[in-house]
Each structure stands twice: as structure tokens, then as C-alpha cells.
mmCIF file of C-alpha atoms and ligand atoms in Angstrom:
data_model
loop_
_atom_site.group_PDB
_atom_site.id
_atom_site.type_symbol
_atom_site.label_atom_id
_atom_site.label_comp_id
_atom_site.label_asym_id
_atom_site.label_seq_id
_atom_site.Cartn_x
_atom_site.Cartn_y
_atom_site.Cartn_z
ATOM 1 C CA UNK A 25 67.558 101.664 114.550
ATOM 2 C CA UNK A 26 70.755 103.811 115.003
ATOM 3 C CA UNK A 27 73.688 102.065 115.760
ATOM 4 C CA UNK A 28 76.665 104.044 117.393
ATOM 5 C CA UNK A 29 79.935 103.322 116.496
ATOM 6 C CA UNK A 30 82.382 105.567 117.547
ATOM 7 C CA UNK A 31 81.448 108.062 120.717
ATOM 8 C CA UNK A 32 83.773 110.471 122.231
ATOM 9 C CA UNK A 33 83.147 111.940 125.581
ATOM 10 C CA UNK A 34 84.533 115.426 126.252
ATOM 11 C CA UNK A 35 87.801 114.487 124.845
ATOM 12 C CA UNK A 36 90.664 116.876 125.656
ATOM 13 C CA UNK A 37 94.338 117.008 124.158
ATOM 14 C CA UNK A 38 96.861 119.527 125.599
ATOM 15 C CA UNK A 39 100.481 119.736 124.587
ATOM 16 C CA UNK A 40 103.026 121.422 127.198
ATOM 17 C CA UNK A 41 105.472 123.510 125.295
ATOM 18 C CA UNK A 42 107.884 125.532 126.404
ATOM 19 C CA UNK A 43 105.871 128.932 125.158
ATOM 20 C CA UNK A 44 102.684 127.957 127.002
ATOM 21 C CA UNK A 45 100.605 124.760 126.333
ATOM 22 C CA UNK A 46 99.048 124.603 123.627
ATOM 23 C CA UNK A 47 94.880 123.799 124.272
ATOM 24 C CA UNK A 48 94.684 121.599 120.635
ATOM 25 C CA UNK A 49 91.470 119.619 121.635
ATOM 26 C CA UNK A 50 89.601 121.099 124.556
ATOM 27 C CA UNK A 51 86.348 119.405 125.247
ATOM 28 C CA UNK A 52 85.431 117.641 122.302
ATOM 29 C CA UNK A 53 82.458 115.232 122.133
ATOM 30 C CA UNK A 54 80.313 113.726 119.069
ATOM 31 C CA UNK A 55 79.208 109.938 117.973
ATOM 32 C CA UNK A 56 79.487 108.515 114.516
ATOM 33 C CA UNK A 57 76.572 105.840 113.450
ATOM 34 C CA UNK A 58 76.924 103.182 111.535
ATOM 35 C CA UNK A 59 76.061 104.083 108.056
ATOM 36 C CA UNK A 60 76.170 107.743 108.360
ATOM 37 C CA UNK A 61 78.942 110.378 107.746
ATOM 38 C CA UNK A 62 80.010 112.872 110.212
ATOM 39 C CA UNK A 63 81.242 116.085 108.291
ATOM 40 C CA UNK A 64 84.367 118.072 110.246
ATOM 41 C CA UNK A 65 84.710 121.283 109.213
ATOM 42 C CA UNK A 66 86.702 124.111 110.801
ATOM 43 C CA UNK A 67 89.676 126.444 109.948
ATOM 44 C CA UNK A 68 93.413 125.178 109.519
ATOM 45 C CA UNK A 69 94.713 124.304 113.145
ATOM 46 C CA UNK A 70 91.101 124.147 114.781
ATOM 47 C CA UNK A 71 92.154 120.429 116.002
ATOM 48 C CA UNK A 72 90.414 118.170 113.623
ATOM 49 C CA UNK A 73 93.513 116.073 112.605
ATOM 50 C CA UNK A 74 94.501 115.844 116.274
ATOM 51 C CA UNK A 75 90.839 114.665 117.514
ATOM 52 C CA UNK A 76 90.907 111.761 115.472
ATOM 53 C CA UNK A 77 94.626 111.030 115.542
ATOM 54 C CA UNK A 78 93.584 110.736 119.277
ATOM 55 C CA UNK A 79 90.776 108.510 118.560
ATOM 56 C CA UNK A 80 93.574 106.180 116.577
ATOM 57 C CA UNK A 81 96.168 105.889 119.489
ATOM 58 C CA UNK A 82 98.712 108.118 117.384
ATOM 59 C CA UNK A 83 99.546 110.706 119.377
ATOM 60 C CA UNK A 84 102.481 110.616 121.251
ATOM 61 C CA UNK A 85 101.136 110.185 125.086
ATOM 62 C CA UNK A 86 104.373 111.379 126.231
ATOM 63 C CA UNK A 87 104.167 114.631 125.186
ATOM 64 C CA UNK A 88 100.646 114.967 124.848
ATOM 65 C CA UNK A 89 97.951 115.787 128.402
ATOM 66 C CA UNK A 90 94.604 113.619 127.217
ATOM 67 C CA UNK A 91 91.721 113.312 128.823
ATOM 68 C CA UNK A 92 88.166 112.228 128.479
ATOM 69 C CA UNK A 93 86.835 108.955 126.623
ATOM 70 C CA UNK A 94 87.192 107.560 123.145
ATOM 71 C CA UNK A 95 84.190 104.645 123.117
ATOM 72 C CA UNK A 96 84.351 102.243 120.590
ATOM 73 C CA UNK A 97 82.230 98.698 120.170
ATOM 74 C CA UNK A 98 82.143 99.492 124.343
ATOM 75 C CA UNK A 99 85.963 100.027 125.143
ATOM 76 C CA UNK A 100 87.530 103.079 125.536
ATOM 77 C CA UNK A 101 90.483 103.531 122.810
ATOM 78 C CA UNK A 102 92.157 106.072 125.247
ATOM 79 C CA UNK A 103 93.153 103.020 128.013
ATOM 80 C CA UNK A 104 93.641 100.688 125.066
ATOM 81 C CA UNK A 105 97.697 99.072 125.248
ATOM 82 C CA UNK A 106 99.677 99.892 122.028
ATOM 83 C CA UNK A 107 98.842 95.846 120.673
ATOM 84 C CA UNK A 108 94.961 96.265 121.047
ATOM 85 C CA UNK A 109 95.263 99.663 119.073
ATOM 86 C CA UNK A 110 97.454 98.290 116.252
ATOM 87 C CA UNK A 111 94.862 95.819 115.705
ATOM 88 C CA UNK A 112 92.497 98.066 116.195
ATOM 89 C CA UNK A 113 93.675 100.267 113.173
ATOM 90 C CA UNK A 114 93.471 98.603 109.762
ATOM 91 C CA UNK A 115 91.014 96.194 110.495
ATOM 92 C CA UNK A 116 88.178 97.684 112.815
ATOM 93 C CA UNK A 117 88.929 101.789 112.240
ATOM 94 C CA UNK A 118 90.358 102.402 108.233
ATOM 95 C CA UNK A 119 92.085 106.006 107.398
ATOM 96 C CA UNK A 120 92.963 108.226 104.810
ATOM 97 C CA UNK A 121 95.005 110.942 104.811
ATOM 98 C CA UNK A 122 95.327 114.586 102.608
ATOM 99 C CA UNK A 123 98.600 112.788 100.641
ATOM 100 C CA UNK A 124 99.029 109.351 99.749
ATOM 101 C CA UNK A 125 102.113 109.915 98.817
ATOM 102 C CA UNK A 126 103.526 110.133 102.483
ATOM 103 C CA UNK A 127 101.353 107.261 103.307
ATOM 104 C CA UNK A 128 102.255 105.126 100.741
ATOM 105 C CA UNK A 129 105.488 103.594 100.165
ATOM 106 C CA UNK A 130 107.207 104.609 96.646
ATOM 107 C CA UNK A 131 109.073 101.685 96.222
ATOM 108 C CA UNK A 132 106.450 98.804 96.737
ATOM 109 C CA UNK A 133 103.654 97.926 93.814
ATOM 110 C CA UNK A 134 100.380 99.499 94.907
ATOM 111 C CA UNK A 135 98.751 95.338 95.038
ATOM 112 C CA UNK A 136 101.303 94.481 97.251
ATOM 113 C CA UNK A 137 101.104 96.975 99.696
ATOM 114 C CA UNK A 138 97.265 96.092 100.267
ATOM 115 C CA UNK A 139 98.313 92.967 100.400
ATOM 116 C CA UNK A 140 100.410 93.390 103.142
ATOM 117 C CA UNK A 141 97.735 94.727 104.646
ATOM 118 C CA UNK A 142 95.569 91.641 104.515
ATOM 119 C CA UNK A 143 98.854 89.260 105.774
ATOM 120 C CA UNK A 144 99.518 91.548 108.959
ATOM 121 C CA UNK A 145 95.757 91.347 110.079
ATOM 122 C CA UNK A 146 94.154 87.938 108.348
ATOM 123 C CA UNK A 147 95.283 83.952 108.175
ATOM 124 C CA UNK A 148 95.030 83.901 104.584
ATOM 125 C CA UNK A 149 97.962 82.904 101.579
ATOM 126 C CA UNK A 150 99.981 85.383 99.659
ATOM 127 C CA UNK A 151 97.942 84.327 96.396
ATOM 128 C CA UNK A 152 94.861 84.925 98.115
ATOM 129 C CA UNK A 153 95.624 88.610 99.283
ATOM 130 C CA UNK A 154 96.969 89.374 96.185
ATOM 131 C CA UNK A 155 93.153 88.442 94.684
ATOM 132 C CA UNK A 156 91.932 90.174 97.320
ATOM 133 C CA UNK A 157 93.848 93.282 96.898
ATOM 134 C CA UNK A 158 92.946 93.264 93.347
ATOM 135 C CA UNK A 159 89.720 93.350 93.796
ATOM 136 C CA UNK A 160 89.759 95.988 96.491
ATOM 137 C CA UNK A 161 91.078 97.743 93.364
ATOM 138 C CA UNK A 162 88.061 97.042 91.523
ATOM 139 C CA UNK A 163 85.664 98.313 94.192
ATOM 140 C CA UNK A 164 87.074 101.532 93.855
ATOM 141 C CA UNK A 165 86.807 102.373 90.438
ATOM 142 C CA UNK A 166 90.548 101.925 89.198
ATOM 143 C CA UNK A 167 90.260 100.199 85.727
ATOM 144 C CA UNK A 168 92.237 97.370 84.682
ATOM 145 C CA UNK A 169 93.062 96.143 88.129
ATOM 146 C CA UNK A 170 95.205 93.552 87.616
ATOM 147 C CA UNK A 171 98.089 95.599 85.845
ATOM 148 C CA UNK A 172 97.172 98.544 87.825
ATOM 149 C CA UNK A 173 97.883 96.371 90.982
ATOM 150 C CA UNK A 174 101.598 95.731 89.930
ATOM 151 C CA UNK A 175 102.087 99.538 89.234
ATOM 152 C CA UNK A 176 104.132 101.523 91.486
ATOM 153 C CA UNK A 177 102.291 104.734 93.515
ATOM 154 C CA UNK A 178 104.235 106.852 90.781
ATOM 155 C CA UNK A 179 102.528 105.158 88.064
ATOM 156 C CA UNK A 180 99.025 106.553 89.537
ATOM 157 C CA UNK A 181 97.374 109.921 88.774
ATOM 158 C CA UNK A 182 96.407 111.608 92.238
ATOM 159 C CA UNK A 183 92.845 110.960 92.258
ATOM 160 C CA UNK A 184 93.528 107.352 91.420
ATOM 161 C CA UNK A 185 96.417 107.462 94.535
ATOM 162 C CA UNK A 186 93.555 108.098 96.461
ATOM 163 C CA UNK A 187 91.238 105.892 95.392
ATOM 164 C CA UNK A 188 94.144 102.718 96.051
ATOM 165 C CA UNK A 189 94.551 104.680 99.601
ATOM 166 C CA UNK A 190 90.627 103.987 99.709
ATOM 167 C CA UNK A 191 90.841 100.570 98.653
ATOM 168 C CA UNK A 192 93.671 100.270 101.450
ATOM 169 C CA UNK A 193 91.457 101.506 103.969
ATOM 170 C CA UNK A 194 88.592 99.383 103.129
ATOM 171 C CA UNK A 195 90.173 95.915 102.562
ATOM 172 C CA UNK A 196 89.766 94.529 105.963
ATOM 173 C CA UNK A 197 86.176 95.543 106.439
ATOM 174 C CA UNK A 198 86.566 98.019 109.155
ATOM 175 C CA UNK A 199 82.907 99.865 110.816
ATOM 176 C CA UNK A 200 84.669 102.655 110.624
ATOM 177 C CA UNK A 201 86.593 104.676 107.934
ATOM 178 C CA UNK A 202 88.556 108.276 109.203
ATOM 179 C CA UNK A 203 89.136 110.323 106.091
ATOM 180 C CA UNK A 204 91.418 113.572 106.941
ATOM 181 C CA UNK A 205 91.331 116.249 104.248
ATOM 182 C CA UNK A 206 91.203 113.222 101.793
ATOM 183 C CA UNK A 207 90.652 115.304 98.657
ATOM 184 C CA UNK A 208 92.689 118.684 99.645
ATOM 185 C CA UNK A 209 96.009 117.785 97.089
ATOM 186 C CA UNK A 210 93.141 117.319 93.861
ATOM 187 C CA UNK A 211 91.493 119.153 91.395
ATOM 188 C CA UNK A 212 87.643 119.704 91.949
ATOM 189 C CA UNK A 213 85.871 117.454 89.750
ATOM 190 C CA UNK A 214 88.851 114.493 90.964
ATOM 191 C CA UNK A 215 87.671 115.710 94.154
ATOM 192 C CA UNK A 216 83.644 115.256 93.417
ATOM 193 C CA UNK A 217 84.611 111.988 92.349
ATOM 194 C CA UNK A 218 86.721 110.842 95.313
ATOM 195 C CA UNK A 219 83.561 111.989 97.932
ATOM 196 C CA UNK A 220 81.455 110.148 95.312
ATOM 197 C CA UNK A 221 83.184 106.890 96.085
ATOM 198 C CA UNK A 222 83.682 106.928 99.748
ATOM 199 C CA UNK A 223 79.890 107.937 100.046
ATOM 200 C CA UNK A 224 78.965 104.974 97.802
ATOM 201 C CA UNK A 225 81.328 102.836 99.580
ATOM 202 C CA UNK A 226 79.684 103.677 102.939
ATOM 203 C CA UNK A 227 76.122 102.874 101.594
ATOM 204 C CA UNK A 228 77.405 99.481 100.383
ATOM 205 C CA UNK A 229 79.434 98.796 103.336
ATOM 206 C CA UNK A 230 77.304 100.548 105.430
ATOM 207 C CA UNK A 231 80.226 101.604 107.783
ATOM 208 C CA UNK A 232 80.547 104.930 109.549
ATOM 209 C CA UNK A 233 82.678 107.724 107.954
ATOM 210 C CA UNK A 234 84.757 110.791 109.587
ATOM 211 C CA UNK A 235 85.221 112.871 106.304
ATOM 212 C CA UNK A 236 87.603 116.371 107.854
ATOM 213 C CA UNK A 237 87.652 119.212 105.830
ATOM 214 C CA UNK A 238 88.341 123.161 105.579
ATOM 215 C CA UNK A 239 85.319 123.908 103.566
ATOM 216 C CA UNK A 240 81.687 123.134 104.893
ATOM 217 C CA UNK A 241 80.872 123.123 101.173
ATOM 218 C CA UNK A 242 82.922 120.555 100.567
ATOM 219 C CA UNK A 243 81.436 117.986 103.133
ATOM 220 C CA UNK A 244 77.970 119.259 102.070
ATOM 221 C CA UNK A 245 76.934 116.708 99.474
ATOM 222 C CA UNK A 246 78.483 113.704 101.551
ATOM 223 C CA UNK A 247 77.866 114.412 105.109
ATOM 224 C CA UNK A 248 74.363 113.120 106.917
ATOM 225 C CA UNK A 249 75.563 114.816 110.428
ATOM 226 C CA UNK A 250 78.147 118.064 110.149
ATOM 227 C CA UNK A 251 80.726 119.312 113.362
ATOM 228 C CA UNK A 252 81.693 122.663 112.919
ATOM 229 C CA UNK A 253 84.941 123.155 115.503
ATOM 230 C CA UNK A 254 86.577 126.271 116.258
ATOM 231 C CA UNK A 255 90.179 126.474 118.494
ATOM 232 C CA UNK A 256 89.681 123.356 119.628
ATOM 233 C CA UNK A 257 86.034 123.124 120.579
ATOM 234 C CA UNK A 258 83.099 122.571 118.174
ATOM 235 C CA UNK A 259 80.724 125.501 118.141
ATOM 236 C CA UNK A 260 77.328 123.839 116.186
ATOM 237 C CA UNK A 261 76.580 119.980 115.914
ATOM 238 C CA UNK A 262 73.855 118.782 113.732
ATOM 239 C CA UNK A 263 72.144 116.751 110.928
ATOM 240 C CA UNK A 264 73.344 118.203 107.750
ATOM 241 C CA UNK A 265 69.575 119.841 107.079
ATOM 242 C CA UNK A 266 69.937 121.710 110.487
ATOM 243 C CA UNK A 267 73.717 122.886 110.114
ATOM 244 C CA UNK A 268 73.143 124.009 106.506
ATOM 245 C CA UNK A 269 69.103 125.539 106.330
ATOM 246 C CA UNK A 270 69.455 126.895 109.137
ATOM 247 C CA UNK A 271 72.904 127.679 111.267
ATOM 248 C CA UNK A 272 72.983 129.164 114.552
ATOM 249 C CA UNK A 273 76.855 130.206 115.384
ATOM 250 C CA UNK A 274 77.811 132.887 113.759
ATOM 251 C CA UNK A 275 81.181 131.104 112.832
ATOM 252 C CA UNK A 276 79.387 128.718 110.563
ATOM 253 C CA UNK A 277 77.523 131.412 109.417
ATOM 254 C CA UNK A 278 80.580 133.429 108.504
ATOM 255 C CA UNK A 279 81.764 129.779 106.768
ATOM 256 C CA UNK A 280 78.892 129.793 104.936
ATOM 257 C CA UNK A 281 78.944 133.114 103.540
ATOM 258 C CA UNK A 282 82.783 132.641 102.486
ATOM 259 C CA UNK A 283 81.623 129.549 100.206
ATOM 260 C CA UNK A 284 80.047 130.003 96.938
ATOM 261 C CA UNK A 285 76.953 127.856 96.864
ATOM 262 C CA UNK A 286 75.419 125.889 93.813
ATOM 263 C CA UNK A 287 72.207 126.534 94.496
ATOM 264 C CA UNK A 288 72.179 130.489 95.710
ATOM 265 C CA UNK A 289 74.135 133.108 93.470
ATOM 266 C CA UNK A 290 75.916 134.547 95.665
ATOM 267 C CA UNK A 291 75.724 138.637 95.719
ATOM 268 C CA UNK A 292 78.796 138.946 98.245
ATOM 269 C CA UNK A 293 80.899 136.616 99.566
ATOM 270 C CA UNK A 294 81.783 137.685 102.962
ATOM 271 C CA UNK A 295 85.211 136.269 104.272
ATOM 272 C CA UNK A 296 85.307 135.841 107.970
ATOM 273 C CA UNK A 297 87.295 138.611 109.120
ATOM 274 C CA UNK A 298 90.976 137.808 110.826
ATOM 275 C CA UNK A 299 92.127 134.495 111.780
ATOM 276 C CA UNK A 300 92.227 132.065 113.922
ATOM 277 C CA UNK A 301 93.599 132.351 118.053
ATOM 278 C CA UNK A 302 96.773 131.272 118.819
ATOM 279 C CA UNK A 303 96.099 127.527 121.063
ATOM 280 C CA UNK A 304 98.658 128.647 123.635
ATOM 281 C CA UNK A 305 96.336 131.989 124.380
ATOM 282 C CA UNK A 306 92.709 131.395 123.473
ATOM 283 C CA UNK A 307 90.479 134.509 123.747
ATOM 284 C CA UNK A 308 88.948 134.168 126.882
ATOM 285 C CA UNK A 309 84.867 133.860 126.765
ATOM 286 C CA UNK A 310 83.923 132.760 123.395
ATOM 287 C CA UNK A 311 86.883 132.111 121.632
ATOM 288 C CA UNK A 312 85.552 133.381 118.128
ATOM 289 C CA UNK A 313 84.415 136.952 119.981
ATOM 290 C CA UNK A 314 87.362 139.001 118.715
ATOM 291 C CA UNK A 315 86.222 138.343 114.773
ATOM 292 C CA UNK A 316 82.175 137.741 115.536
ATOM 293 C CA UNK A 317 80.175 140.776 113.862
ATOM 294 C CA UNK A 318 77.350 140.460 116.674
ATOM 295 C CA UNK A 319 79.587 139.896 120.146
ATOM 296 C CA UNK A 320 78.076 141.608 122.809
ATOM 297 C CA UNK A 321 78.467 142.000 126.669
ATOM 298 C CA UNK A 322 78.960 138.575 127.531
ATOM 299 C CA UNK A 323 81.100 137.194 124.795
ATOM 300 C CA UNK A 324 84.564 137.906 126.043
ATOM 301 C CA UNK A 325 83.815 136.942 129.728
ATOM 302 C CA UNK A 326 81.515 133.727 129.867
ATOM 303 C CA UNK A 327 82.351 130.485 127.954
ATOM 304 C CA UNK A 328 79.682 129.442 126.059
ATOM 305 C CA UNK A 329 78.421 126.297 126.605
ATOM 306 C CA UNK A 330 77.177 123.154 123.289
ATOM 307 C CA UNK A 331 73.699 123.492 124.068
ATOM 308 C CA UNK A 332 71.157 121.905 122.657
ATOM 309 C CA UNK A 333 68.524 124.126 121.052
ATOM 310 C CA UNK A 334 65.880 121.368 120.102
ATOM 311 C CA UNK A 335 65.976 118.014 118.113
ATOM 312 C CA UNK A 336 69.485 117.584 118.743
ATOM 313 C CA UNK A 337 70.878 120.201 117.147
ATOM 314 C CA UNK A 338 73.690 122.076 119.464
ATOM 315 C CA UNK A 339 75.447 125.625 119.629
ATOM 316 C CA UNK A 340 77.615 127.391 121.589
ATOM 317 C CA UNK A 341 76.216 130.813 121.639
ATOM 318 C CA UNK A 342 75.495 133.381 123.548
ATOM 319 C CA UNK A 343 73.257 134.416 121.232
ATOM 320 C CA UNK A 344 69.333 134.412 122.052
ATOM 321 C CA UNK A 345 67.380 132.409 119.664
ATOM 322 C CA UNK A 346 65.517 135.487 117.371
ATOM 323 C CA UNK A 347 68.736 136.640 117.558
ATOM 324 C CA UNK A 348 70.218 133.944 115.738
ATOM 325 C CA UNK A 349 67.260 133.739 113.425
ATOM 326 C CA UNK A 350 67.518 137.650 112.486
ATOM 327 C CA UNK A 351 71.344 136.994 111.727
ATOM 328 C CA UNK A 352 70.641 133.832 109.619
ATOM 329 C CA UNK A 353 67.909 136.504 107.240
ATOM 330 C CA UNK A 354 70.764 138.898 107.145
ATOM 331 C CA UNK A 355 73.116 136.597 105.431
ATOM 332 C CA UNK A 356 70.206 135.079 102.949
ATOM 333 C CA UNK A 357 69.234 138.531 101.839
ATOM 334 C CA UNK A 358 73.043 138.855 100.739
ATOM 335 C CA UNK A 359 72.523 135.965 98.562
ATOM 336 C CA UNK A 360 69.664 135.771 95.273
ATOM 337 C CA UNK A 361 68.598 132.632 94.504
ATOM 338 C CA UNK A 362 69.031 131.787 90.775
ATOM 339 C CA UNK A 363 66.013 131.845 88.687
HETATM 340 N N1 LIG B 422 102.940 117.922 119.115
HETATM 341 C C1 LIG B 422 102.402 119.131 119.160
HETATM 342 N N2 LIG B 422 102.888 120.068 120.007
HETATM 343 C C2 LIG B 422 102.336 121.300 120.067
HETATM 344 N N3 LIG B 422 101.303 121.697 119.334
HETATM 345 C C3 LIG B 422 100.771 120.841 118.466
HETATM 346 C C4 LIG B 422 101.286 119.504 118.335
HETATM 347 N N4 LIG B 422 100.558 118.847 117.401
HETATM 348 C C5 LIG B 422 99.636 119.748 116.975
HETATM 349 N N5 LIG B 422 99.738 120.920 117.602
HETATM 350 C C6 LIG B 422 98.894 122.113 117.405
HETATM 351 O O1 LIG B 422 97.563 121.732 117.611
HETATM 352 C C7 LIG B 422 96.689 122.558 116.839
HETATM 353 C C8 LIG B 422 95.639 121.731 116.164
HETATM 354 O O2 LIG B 422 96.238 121.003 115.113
HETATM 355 P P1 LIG B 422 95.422 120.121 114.082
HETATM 356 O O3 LIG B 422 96.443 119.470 113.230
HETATM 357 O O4 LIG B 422 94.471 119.242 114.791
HETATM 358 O O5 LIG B 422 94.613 121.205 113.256
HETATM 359 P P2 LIG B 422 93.637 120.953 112.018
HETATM 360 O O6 LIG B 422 92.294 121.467 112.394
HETATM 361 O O7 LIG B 422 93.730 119.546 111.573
HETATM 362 O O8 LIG B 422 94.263 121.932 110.939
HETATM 363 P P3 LIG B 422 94.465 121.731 109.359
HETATM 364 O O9 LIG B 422 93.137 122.094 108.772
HETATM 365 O O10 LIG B 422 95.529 122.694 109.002
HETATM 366 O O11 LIG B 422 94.839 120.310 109.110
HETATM 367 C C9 LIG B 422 97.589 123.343 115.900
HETATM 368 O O12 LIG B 422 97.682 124.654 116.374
HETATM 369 C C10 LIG B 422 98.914 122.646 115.991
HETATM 370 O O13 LIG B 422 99.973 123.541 115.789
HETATM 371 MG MG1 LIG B 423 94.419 118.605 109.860
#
């Protein structure tokens, strides 16, 4: 039985600025389930980061217009005061962020941060949190965690900054962990290894997992369910299979060609031509039109709307189906698979 955890319900973030308002989030819905991971993928300033800064209460509501619904174990986040959310983060929803540098403090010993942690949300003793930050350590893979506990963040190599951010994330047994661009700052196989541990982490916690990233490839390995947004709105939802064997928008089919793949050599990798839409003046129609190869008459008039297009998996594509299908052949034939 599927359990969801986290589901947000067309949500929409807007900032007023004085060149124009700026459309960051506009009409963003998806559920995470417990023990699954929902892969974000999407070009620098698509909105990911702001989404689930949303979902956490840390946007600033003063200069922010949001809208829609943020359900999680049956409240909504959005109407949640700034106590409930506080408590909220940390204990029930754990994150992790592209730098742990910024998010940790420099002059505090790794152990002790965690086990501030642990004081601010549980009634136990300072001996006890420091066991249990140790040993939050341990679960993650960082050797020696007793003298690596009394180390400063300074003392850590990147990957191993990451992991403590990990162990951070994870002490208080939250259903949920939100990892933004966790492994951007490392080297690949550091990177492998980081994905390796929140996806084992999951399984033995079996919590849900937001892992954001640029690169569909990189979510690929990790991710049971994949969002693929574009200025602001996601343009394909599916199980990984779906998104990956066999992608409908032509955005994630330009992502996909742009990504060497393990198992195809690729002949030609095709960037995606131009870049992304300014937020303040979004193409009107589809808002990828001006860089899709296969736009046609209706693509920079009509909106088009995250259908589903059978078993659950959704587009938003003008596109008819054969279409689609004809495009998808096009891009394999580019690609040999390796004997
Ligand atoms: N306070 C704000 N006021 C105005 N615009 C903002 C504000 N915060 C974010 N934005 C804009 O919202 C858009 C979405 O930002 P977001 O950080 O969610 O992108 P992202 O998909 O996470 O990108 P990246 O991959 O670079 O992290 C960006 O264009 C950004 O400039
Ligand atoms: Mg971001």
C-alpha cells in the first residue's frame, strides 16, 4: 500500500518586483510516498529550490504572492503559524542543501551541532545527544565517529561535509528528507557515493525523499518517480521507467539528449538550443515553444495543460501521441547502443 506523504496542490509562488513579477512557481502539483524518491530535474531558475522552500515555510510571505496547498500528514503547511513550521522542520521534514558550508556553522564541532539539533526538538541530556549524534555519524558512513564528531566542518573533506549534513537531516527521524542540489559542489564518484547513501538511507528508514537536480542523469539511478519542471511549471511527471524509456515532452527529450548515458554511446549529444524565459515575461502558450524543434500552430497561443496520457504518467504537450512516439525514435537513432 502507498502511503502519501507530502502532496502539493497547484501550488503557485509569485514575487512582485518592481520590473514585473516574477511567475517563480506557477501551478505546481506532485505527491511524495513514503519510501520512494521523487527526482526534480529542470534548468537553473526553473523554480525547484523555491517549490520546496515553499513547502518548508521559508519564503518570505511578505514579499512573496502564494497560493494553492502544501498537504502534509493532513494539514496544509501553507496556513501553518511560524511555531508549528519550526517544529515542523528538523524533526518531521529533514533538508540538505548544494553547500554545507553555508549551512553549517564554522566555528562549532560537527557532534555538537547535531546535537543541538536533538536538544531544540527532544527531552533528552546533553550526554545522550552527544551519543546520539555520534552515531548519526556512523549511519552515514564517516569513519571513526567519535573523533570525527569533535572535528570542526573545516576538518571535513566535502563529500564527508555532506554526509554530517545527512546525518543532520536524519537525526530526528523525519518521513521526509528535501535534498536541493545536494551533490552539485563534488566530484562525480563523491557524488555517486553521496546518492548512494541517501538512497540506502531511505530504504532503511523508509522515509520519502525530494532529491533536486540540473541533470536528469543525475537523479536517474536514485529516483523511483522523476518531475521534469520548466519556468515554473513541470512539463512530464512519471515513474522513473516512464520518464526515462520513454519521454513525451520534448524538453525532457532535449535533457536527455544533452546527457551522456552509461548504457547508450552516444553518437551526438544534442544541447537544447537557447535558454531559459525570463519569469517576469514567460512565452506565452507553451513556455518552451521558442527553443522546441517540433512547435507548431498551437504552441505559442494555447497553454498546454499536465495531462495524463495513461497509467499516470503526465505531459504538457501539444503534441499528438505518434507524434511524440516518432520524436522519441528520432532521438534513439542518434544514439548506438554499445555492443
Ligand atoms: N525573492 C525573490 N524575488 C524575485 N525573484 C525571485 C526571488 N527568489 C527567487 N526568484 C526567482 O525565481 C526563479 C526560480 O528560482 P529557483 O531558485 O527556484 O530556481 P531553481 O530551479 O532552483 O534554479 P537553480 O537550478 O539555479 O537552483 C528564479 O528566476 C529566481 O531569480
Ligand atoms: Mg535551486
Amino acid at each position: 500500500m502507498s502511503e502519501v506523504l507530502l502532496e502539493v496542490r497547484d501550488l503557485v509562488v509569485h514575487f512582485p518586483t518592481p520590473d514585473g513579477v516574477v511567475k517563480a512557481v506557477d501551478g505546481v502539483s506532485f505527491t511524495i510516498e513514503r519510501g520512494r524518491t521523487l527526482g526534480v530535474v529542470g534548468e537553473s531558475g526553473s523554480g525547484k529550490s523555491i517549490t520546496f522552500l515553499t513547502v518548508m515555510g521559508l519564503i518570505n510571505r511578505k514579499s512573496a504572492r502564494v497560493s494553492g496547498e502544501v498537504l502534509f500528514e493532513g494539514r496544509n503547511l501553507l496556513e501553518a503559524t511560524t511555531e508549528e513550521l519550526r517544529h515542523i522542520r528538523g524533526d518531521r521534514i529533514g533538508m540538505i542543501f548544494q553547500d554545507p558550508m553555508t549551512s553549517m556553522h564554522p566555528m562549532y564541532r560537527v557532534g555538537d551541532q547535531i546535537s543541538e539539533a536533538i536538544l531544540a526538538h527532544r527531552n533528552v541530556g546533553k550526554r545522550e545527544a552527544g551519543a546520539r549524534a555520534v552515531e548519526a555519524l556512523r549511519q552515514v558512513g564517516i569513519p571513526a565517529p567519535e573523533q570525527r564528531a569533535r572535528q570542526y566542518p573545516h576538518e571535513y573533506s566535502g563529500g564527508m561535509r555532506q554526509r554530517a549534513m545527512i546525518a543532520m537531516a536524519l537525526v530526528l527521524d523525519p518521513d521526509l528528507l528535501i535534498a536541493d542540489e545536494p551533490t552539485t559542489a563534488l566530484d562525480v564518484t563523491v557524488q555517486a557515493q553521496i546518492l548512494e547513501v541517501i538512497d540506502e538511507l531511505k530504504q532503511r528508514l523508509n522515509i520519502g525523499v525530494a532529491l533536486i537536480s540540473h541533470s536528469l542523469a543525475t537523479v536517474a539511478d536514485v529516483s523511483q518517480d522523476v518531475m521534469v519542471m520548466y519556468a515554473g511549471r513541470p512539463v512530464e511527471r512519471g515513474t522513473r521507467g516512464e520518464v526515462f524509456d520513454a519521454p513525451l515532452h520534448p524538453y525532457t527529450l532535449g535533457l536527455l539528449s544533452s546527457v551522456p548515458r552509461v548504457d547508450v554511446r552516444v553518437e551526438r549529444l544534442v544541447p537544447i538550443e537557447g535558454s531559459p524565459p525570463s519569469l517576469i515575461n514567460v512565452p506565452p502558450g507553451c513556455a518552451f515553444h521558442p527553443r522546441c524543434p517540433y512547435r507548431f500552430d498551437p504552441c505559442d497561443r494555447d497553454v498546454p495543460d499536465l495531462r495524463d496520457r495513461g497509467g499516470g504518467h503526465d505531459d504538457a504537450c501539444h503534441l499528438s501521441a505518434e507524434a511524440k512516439a516518432a520524436n522519441r525514435r528520432e532521438r534513439l537513432d542518434m544514439q548506438e547502443p554499445v555492443t
